[in-house]
Short mmCIF file of C-alpha atoms in Angstrom, two decimals:
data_model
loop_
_atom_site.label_atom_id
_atom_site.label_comp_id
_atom_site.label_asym_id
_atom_site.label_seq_id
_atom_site.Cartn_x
_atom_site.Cartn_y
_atom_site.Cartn_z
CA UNK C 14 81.59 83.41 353.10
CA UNK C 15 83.34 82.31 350.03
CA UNK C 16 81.03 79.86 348.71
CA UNK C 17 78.07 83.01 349.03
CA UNK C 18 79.74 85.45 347.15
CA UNK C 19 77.72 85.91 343.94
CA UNK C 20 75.54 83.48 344.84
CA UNK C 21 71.97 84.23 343.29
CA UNK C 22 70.79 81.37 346.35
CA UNK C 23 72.24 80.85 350.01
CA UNK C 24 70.78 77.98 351.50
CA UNK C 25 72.04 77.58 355.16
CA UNK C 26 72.49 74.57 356.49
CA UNK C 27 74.12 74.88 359.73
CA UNK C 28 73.11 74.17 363.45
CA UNK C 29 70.08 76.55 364.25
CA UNK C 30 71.63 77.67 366.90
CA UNK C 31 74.23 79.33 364.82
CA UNK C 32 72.20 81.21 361.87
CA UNK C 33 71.86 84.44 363.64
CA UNK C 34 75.48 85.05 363.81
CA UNK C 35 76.43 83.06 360.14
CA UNK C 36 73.47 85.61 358.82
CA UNK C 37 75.99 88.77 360.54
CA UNK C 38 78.90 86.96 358.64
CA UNK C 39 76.87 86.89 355.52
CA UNK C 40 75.46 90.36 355.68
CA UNK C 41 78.03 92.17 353.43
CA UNK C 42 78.94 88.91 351.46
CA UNK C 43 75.82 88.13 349.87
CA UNK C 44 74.83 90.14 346.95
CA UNK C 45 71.85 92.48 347.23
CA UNK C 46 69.47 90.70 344.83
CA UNK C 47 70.23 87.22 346.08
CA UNK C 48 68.00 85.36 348.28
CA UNK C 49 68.62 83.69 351.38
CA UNK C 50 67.03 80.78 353.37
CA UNK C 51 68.17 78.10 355.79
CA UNK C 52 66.60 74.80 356.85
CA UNK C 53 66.86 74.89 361.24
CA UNK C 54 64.11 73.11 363.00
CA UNK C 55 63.18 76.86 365.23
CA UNK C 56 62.10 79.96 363.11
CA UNK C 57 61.59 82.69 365.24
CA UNK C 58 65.45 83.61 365.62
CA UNK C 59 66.65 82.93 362.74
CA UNK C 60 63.68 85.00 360.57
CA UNK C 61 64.38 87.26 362.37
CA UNK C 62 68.44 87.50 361.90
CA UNK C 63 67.87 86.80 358.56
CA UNK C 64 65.71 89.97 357.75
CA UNK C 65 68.24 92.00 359.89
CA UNK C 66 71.17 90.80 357.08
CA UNK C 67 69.48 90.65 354.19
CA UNK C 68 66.00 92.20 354.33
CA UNK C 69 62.97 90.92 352.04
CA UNK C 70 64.96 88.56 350.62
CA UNK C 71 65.36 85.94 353.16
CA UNK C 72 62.86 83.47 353.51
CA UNK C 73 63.11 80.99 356.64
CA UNK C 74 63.04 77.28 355.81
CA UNK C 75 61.86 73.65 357.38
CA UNK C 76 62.14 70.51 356.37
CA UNK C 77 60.38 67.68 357.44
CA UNK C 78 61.99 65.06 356.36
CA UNK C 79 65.18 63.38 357.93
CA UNK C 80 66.25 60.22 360.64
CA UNK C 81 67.75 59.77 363.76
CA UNK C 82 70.89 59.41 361.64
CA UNK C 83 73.50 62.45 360.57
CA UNK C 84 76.16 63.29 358.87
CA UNK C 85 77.52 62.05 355.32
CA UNK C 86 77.07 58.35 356.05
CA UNK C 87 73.21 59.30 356.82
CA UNK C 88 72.56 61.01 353.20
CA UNK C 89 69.81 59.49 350.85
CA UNK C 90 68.68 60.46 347.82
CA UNK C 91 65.37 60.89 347.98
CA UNK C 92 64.99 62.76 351.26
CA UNK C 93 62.43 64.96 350.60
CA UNK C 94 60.48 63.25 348.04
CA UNK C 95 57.17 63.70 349.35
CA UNK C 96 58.10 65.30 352.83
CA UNK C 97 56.81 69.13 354.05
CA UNK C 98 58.68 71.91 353.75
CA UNK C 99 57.86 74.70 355.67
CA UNK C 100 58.30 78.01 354.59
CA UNK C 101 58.17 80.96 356.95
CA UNK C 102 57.46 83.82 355.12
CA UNK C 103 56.22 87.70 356.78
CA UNK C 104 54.69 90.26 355.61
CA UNK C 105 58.13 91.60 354.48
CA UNK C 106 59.36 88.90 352.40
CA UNK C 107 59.84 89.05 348.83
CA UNK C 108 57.48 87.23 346.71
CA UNK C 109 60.02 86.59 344.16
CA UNK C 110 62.35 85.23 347.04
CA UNK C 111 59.40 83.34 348.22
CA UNK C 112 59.06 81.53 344.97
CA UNK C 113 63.00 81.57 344.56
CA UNK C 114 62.79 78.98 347.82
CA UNK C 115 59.38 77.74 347.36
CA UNK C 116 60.61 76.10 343.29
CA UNK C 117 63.72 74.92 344.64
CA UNK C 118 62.04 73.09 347.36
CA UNK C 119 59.89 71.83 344.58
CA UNK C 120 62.69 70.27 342.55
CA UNK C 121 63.84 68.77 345.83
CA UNK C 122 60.66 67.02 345.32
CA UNK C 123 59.10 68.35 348.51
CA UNK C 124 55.91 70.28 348.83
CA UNK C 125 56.21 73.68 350.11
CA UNK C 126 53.66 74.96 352.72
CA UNK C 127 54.09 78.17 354.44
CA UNK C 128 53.08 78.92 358.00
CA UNK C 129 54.31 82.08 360.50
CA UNK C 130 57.80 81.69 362.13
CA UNK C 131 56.17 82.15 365.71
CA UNK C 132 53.44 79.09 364.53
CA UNK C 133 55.66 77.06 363.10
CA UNK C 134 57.73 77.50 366.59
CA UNK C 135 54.39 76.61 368.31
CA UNK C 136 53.42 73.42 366.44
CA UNK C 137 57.03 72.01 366.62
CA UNK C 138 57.55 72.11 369.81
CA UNK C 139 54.27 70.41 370.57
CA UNK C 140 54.88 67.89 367.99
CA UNK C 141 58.29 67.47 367.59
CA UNK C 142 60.57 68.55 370.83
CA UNK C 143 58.16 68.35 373.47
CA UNK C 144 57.66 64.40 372.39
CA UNK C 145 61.21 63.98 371.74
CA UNK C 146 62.45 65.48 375.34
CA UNK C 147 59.73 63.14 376.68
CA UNK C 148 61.21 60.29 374.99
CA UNK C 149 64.66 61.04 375.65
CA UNK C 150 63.78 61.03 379.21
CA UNK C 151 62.04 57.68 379.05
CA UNK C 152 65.21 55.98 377.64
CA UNK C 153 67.57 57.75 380.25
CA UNK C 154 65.57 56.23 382.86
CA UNK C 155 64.63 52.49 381.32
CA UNK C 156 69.26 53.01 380.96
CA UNK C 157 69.71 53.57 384.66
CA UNK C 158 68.48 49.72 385.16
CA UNK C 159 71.96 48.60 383.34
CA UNK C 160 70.37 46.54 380.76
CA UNK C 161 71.82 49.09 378.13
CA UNK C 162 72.18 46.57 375.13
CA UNK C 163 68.63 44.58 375.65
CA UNK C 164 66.75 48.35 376.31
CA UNK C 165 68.66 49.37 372.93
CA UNK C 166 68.03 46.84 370.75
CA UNK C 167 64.64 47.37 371.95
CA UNK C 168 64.52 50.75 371.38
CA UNK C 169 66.42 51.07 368.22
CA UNK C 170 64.93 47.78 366.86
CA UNK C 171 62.05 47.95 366.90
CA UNK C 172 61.71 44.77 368.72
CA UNK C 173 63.48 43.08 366.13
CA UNK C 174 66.03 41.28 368.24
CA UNK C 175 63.12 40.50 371.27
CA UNK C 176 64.05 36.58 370.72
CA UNK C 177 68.51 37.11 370.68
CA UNK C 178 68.03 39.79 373.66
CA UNK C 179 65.58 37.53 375.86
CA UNK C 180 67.60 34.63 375.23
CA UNK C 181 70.98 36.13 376.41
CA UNK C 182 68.96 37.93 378.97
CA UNK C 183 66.71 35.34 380.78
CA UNK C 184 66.46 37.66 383.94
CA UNK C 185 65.80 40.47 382.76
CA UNK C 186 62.09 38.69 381.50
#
């Protein structure tokens, strides 16, 4: 709440699961003219928080760009050079808190491209989380055979280690 006061830009970056109740926190913090966005992976909640908080002026964010790695040790650079952004404007929001969002994700070096929240909800979870529960799945199962190191370094690897794994593994070919 702090760092928002007089902010002319909130950009939240917090589990998605918890920008409905940060955007309650933030509701009397944030100054009326400022805009608000956020960068969670589902829309449809957290548009719809963030018009209840702070009206026209939040605009619902996406970025596609990122690794199976987090946190500070994970941080490049360059992220978003190049990547998608979606943007998940309605017919309420703010053009000038649209382009707010849409320049800064410019200077990030992304490229902006706005779809619906409920679409954008849509496409991700047919080409993101449905594929990723899938996977996740696969690799739970191929880890009940006990072979955890040979089925990671697979995995994670990229095949990489196929020669070290099979030759400390000779059964398991």
């Amino acid at each position: 709440q702090e760092a928002a006061v007089g902010a002319d830009l909130v950009v939240l970056a917090i589990p998605v699961d918890q920008v409905p109740e940060m955007c309650k926190a933030l509701a009397g913090v944030v100054e009326r003219d400022a805009t608000v966005t956020d960068v969670g992976s589902a829309k449809v909640a957290a548009v719809t928080a963030g018009e209840r908080a702070f009206g026209d002026r939040f605009v619902g964010g996406h970025p596609m760009a990122g690794s199976e790695l987090h946190g500070i040790d994970a941080a490049e650079g360059r992220l978003f050079e190049g990547a998608w952004w979606i943007l998940t404007p309605t017919p309420s929001t703010s053009s000038e808190a649209y382009s707010q969002v849409a320049d800064l994700v410019g200077v990030l070096g992304a490229k902006p491209v706005a779809v619906d929240p409920s679409t954008h909800d849509a496409l991700l979870a047919r080409l993101s989380h449905v594929p990723q529960l899938v996977a996740s799945a696969l690799v739970g199962q191929a880890m009940a055979s006990g072979e955890h190191d040979a089925l990671l370094g697979l995995a994670a690897g990229g095949f990489r280690d196929v020669t070290r794994i099979a030759a400390s593994n000779p059964d398991l070919w």
